[in-house]
JSON list of C-alpha atoms in Angstrom, two decimals:
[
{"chain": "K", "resi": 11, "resn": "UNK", "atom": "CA", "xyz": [-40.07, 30.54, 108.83]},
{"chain": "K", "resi": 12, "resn": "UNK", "atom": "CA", "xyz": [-39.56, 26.81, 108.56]},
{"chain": "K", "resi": 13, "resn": "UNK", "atom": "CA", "xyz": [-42.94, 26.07, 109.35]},
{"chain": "K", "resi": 14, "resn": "UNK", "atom": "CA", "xyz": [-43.74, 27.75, 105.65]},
{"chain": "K", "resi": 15, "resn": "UNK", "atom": "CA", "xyz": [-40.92, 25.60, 104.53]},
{"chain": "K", "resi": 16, "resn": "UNK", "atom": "CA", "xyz": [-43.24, 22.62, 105.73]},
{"chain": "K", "resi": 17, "resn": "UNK", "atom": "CA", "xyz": [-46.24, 23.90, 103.93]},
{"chain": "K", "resi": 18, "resn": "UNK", "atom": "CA", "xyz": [-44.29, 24.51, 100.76]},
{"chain": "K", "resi": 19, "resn": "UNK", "atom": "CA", "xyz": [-43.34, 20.84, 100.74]},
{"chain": "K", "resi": 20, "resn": "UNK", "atom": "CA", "xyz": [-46.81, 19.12, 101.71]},
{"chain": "K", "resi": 21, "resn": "UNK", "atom": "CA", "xyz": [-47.85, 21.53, 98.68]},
{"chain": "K", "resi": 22, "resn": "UNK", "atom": "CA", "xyz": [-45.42, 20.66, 96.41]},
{"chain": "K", "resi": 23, "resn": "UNK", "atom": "CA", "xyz": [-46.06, 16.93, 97.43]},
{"chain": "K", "resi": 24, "resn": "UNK", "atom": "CA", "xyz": [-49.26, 16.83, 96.95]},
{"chain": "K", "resi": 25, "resn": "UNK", "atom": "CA", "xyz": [-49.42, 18.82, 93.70]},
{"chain": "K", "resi": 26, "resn": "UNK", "atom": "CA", "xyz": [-46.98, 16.56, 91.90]},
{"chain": "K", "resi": 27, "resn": "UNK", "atom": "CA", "xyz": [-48.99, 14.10, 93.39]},
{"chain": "K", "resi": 28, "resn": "UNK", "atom": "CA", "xyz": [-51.79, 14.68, 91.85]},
{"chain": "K", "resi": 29, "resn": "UNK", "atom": "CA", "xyz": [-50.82, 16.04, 88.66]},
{"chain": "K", "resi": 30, "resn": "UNK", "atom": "CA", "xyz": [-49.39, 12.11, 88.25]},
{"chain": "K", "resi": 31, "resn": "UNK", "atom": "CA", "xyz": [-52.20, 9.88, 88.56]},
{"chain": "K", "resi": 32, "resn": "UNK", "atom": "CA", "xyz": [-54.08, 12.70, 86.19]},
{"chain": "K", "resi": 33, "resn": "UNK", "atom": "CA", "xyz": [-51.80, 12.42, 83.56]},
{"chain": "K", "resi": 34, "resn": "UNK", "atom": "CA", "xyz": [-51.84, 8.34, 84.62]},
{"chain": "K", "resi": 35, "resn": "UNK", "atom": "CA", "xyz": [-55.28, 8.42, 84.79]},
{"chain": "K", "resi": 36, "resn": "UNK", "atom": "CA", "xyz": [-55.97, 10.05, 81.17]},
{"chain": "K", "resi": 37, "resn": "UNK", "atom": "CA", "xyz": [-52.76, 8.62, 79.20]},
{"chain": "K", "resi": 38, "resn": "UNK", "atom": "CA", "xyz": [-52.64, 4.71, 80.21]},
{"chain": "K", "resi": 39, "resn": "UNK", "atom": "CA", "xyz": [-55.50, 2.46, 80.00]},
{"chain": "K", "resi": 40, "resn": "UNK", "atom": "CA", "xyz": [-56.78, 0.96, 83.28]},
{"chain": "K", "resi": 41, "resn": "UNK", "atom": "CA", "xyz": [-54.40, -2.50, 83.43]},
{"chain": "K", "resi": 42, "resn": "UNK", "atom": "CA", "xyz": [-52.22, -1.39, 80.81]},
{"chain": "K", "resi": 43, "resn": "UNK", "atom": "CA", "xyz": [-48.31, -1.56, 81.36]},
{"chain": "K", "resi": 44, "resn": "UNK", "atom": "CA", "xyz": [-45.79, 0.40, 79.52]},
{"chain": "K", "resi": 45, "resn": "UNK", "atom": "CA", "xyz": [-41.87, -0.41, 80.13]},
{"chain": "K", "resi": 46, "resn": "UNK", "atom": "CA", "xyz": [-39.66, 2.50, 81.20]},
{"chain": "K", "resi": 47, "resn": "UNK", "atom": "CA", "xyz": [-36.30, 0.57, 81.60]},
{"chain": "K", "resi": 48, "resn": "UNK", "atom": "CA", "xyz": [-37.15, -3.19, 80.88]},
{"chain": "K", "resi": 49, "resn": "UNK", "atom": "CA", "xyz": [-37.26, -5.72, 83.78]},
{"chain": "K", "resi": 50, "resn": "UNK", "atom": "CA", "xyz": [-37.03, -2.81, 86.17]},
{"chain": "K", "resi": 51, "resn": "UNK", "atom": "CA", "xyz": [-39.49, -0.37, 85.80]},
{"chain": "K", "resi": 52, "resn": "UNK", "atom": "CA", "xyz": [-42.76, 0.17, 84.30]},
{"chain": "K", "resi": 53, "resn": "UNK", "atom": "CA", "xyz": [-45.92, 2.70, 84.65]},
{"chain": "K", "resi": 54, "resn": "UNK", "atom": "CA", "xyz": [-49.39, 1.55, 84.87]},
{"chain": "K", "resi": 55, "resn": "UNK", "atom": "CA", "xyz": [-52.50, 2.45, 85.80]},
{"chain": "K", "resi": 56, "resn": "UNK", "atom": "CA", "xyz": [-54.58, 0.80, 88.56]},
{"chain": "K", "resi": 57, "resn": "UNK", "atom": "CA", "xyz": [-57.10, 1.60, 90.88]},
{"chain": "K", "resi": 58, "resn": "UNK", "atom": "CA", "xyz": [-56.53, 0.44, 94.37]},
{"chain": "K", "resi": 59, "resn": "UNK", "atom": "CA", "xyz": [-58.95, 0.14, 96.91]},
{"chain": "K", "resi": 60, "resn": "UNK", "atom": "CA", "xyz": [-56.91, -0.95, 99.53]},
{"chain": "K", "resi": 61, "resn": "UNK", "atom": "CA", "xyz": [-53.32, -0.75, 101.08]},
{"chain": "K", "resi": 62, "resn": "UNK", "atom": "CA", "xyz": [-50.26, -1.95, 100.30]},
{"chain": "K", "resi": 63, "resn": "UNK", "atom": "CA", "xyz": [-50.48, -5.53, 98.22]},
{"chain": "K", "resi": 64, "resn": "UNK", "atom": "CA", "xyz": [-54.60, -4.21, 98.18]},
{"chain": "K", "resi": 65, "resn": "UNK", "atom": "CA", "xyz": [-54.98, -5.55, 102.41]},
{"chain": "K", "resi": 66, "resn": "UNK", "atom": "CA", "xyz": [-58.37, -3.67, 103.87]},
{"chain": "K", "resi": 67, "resn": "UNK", "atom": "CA", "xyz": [-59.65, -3.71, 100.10]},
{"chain": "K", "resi": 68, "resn": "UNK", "atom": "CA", "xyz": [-62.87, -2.00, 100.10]},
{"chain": "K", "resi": 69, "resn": "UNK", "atom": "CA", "xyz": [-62.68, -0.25, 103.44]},
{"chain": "K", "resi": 70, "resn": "UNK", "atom": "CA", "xyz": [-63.24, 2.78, 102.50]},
{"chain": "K", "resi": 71, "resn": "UNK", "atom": "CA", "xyz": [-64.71, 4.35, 106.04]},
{"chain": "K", "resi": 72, "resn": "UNK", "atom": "CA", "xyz": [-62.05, 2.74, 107.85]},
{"chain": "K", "resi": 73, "resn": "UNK", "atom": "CA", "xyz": [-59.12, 4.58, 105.53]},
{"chain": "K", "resi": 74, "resn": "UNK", "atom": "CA", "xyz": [-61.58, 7.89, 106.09]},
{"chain": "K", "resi": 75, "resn": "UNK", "atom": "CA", "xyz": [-61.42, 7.85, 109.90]},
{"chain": "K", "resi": 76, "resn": "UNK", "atom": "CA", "xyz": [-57.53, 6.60, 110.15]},
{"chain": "K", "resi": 77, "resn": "UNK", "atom": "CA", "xyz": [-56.16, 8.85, 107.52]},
{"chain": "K", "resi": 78, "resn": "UNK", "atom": "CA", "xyz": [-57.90, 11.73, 109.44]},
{"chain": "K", "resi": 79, "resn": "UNK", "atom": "CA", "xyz": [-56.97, 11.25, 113.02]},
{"chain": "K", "resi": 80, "resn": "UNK", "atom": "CA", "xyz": [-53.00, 10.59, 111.71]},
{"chain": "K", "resi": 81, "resn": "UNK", "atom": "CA", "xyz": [-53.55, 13.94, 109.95]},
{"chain": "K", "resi": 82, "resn": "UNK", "atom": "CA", "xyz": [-54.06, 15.74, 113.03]},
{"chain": "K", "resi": 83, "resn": "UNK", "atom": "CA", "xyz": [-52.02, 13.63, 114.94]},
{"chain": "K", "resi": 84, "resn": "UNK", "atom": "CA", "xyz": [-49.53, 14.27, 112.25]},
{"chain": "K", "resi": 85, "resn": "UNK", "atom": "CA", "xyz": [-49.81, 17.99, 112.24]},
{"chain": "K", "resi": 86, "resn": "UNK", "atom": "CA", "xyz": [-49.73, 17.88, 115.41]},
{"chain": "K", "resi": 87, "resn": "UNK", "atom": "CA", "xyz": [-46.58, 17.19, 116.03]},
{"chain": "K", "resi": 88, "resn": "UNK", "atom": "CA", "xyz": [-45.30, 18.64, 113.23]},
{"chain": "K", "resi": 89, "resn": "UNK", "atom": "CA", "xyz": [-46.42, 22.17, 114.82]},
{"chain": "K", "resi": 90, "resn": "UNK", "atom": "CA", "xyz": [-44.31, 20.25, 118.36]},
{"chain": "K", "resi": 91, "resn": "UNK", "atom": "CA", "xyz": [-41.21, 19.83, 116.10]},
{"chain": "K", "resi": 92, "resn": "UNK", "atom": "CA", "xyz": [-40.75, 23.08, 115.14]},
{"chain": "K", "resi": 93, "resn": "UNK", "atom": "CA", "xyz": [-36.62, 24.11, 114.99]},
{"chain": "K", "resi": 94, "resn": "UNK", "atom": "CA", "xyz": [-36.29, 20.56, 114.38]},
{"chain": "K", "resi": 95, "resn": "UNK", "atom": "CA", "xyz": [-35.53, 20.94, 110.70]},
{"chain": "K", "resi": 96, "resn": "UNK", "atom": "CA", "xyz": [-35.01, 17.07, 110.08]},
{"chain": "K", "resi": 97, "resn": "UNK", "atom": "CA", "xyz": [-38.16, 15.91, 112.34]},
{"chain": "K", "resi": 98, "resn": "UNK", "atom": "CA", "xyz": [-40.13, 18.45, 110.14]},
{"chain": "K", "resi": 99, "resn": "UNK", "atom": "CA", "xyz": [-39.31, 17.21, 106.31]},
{"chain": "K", "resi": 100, "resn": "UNK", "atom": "CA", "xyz": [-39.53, 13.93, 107.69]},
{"chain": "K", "resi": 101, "resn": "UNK", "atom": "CA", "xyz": [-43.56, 14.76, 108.78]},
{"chain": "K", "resi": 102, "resn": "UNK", "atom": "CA", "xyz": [-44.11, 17.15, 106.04]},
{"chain": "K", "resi": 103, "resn": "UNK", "atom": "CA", "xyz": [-43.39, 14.36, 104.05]},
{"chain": "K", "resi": 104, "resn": "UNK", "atom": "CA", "xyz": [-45.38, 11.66, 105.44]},
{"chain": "K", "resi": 105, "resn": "UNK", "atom": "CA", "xyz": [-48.47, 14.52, 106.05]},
{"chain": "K", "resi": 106, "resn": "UNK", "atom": "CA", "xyz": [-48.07, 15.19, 102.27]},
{"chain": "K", "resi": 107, "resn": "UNK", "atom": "CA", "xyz": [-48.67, 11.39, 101.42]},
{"chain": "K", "resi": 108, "resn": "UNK", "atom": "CA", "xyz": [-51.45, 10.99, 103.70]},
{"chain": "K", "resi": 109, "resn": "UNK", "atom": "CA", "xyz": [-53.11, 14.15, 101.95]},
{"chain": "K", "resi": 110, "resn": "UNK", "atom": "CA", "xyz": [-52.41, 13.00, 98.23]},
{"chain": "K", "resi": 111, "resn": "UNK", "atom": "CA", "xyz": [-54.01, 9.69, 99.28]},
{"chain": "K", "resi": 112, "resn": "UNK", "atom": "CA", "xyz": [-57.06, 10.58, 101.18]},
{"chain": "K", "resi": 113, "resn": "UNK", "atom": "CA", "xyz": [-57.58, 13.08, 98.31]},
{"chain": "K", "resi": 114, "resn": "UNK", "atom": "CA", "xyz": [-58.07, 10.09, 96.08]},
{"chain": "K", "resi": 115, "resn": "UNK", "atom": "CA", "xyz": [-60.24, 8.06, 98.16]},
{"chain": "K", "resi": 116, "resn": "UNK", "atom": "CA", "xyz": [-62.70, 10.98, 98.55]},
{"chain": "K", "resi": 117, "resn": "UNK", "atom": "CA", "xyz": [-62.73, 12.20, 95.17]},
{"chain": "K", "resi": 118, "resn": "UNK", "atom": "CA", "xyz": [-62.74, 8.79, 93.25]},
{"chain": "K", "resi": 119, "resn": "UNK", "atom": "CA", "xyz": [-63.06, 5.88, 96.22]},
{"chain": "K", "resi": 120, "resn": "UNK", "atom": "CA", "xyz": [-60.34, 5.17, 95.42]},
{"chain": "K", "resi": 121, "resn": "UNK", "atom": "CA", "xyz": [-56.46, 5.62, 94.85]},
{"chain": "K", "resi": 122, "resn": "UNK", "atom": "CA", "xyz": [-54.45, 5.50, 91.18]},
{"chain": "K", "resi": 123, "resn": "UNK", "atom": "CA", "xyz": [-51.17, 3.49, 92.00]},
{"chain": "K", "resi": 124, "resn": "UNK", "atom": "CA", "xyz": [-48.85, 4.05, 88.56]},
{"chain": "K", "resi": 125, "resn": "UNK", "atom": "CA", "xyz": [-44.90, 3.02, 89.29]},
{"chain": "K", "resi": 126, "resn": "UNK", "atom": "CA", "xyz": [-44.15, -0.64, 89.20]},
{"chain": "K", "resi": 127, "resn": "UNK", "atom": "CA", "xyz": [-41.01, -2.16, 89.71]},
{"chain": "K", "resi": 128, "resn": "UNK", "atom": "CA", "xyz": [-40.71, -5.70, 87.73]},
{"chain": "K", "resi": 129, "resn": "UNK", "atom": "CA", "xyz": [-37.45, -6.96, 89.58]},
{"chain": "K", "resi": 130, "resn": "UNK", "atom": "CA", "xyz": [-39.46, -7.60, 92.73]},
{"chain": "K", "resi": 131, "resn": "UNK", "atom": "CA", "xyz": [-42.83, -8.54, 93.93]},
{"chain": "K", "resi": 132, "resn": "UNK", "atom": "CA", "xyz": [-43.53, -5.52, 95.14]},
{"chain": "K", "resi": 133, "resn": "UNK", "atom": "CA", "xyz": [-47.24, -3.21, 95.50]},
{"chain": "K", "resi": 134, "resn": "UNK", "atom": "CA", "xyz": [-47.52, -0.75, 92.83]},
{"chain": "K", "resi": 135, "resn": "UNK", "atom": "CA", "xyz": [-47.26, 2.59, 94.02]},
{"chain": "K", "resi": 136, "resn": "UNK", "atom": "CA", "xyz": [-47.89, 6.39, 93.42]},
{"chain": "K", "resi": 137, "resn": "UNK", "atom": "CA", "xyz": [-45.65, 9.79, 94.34]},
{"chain": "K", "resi": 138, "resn": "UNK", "atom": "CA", "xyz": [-48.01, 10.19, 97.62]},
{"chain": "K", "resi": 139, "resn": "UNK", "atom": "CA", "xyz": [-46.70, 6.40, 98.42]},
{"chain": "K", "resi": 140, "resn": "UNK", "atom": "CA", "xyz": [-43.34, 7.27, 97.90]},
{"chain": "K", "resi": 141, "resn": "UNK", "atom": "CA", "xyz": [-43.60, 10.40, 99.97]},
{"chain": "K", "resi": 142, "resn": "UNK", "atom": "CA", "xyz": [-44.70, 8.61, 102.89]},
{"chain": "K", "resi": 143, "resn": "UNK", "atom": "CA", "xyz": [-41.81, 6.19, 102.93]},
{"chain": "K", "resi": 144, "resn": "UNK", "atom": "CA", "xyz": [-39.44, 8.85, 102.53]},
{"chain": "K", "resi": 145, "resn": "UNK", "atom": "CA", "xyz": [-40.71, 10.50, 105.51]},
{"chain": "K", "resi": 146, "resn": "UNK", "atom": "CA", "xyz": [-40.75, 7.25, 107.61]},
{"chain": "K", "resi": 147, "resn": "UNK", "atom": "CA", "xyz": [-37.10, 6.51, 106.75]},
{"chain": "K", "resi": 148, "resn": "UNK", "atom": "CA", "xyz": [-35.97, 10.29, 107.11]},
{"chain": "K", "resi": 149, "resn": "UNK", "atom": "CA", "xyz": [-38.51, 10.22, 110.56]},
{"chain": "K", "resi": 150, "resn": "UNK", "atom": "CA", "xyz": [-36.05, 6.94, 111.45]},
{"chain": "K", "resi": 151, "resn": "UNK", "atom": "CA", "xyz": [-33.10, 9.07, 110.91]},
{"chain": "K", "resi": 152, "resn": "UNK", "atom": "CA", "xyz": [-33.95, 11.79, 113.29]},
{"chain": "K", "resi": 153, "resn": "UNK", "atom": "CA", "xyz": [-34.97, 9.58, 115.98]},
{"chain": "K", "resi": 154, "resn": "UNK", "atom": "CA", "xyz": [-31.40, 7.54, 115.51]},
{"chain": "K", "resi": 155, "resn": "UNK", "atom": "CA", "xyz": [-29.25, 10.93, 115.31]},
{"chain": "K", "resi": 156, "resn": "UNK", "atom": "CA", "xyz": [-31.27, 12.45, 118.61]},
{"chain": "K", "resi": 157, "resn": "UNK", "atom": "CA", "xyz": [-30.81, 8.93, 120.45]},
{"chain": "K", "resi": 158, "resn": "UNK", "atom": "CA", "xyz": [-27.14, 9.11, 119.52]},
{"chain": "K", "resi": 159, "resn": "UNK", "atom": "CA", "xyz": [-26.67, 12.86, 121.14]},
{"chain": "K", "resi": 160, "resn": "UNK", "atom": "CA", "xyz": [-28.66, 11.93, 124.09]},
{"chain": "K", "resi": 161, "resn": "UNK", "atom": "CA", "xyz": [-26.23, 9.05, 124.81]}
]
């Protein structure tokens, strides 16, 4: 049963995802930046071809081969962590980012980045982005609580 509960959320993920940077992609101009709350948040439309801040720009076979290996090594232990409901969100969420990523960089070469926060310097980043940071923090979490109960 839970492991459905995983796939409904690397689904849900990764369709919300996607239906983002379409509606990104077709309803702000490349560059352009439109302000949601003023000095703190804005949406725009970019195409990056890197990481965070754009590091490893332009390595596109490198992000093919990593993204695939943590995939498996992803699902992996997400099929290991079953009946460990917080270990499980934590890697269905990260496994959903990965996905909604490496979706972009084989369909376009790429990956639309759309949410901007103008208080901070900070990379401009997509749903899949903040996915995958939700399911390293939650991942963070577990490990704390389980290192607390083994003490």
């Amino acid at each position: 049963m839970l492991f459905a509960i995983d796939f409904l959320i690397i689904l849900a993920v990764v369709v919300v995802d996607q239906l983002v940077k379409f509606w990104v992609a077709t309803n702000i101009s490349m560059d352009a930046v439109h302000q949601v709350i003023p000095g703190i948040f804005s949406l725009t439309n970019i195409r990056n071809n890197g990481a965070a801040w754009s590091i490893l720009e332009g390595k596109t076979t490198f992000f093919y081969l990593i993204t695939v290996v943590a995939l498996v090594v992803l699902l992996y232990f997400l099929y290991q962590t079953r009946g460990h409901w917080l270990y499980q969100i934590s890697l269905s969420l990260i496994v959903a980012g990965a996905f909604g990523n490496f979706i972009d960089r084989v369909r376009l070469k790429y990956v639309v980045d759309m949410f901007q926060l103008d208080f901070i310097n900070f990379p401009i980043f997509n749903v899949a982005d903040f996915s995958l940071t939700i399911g390293v923090i939650v991942l963070f979490i577990a490990i704390f609580k389980e290192d607390r109960l083994e003490s």
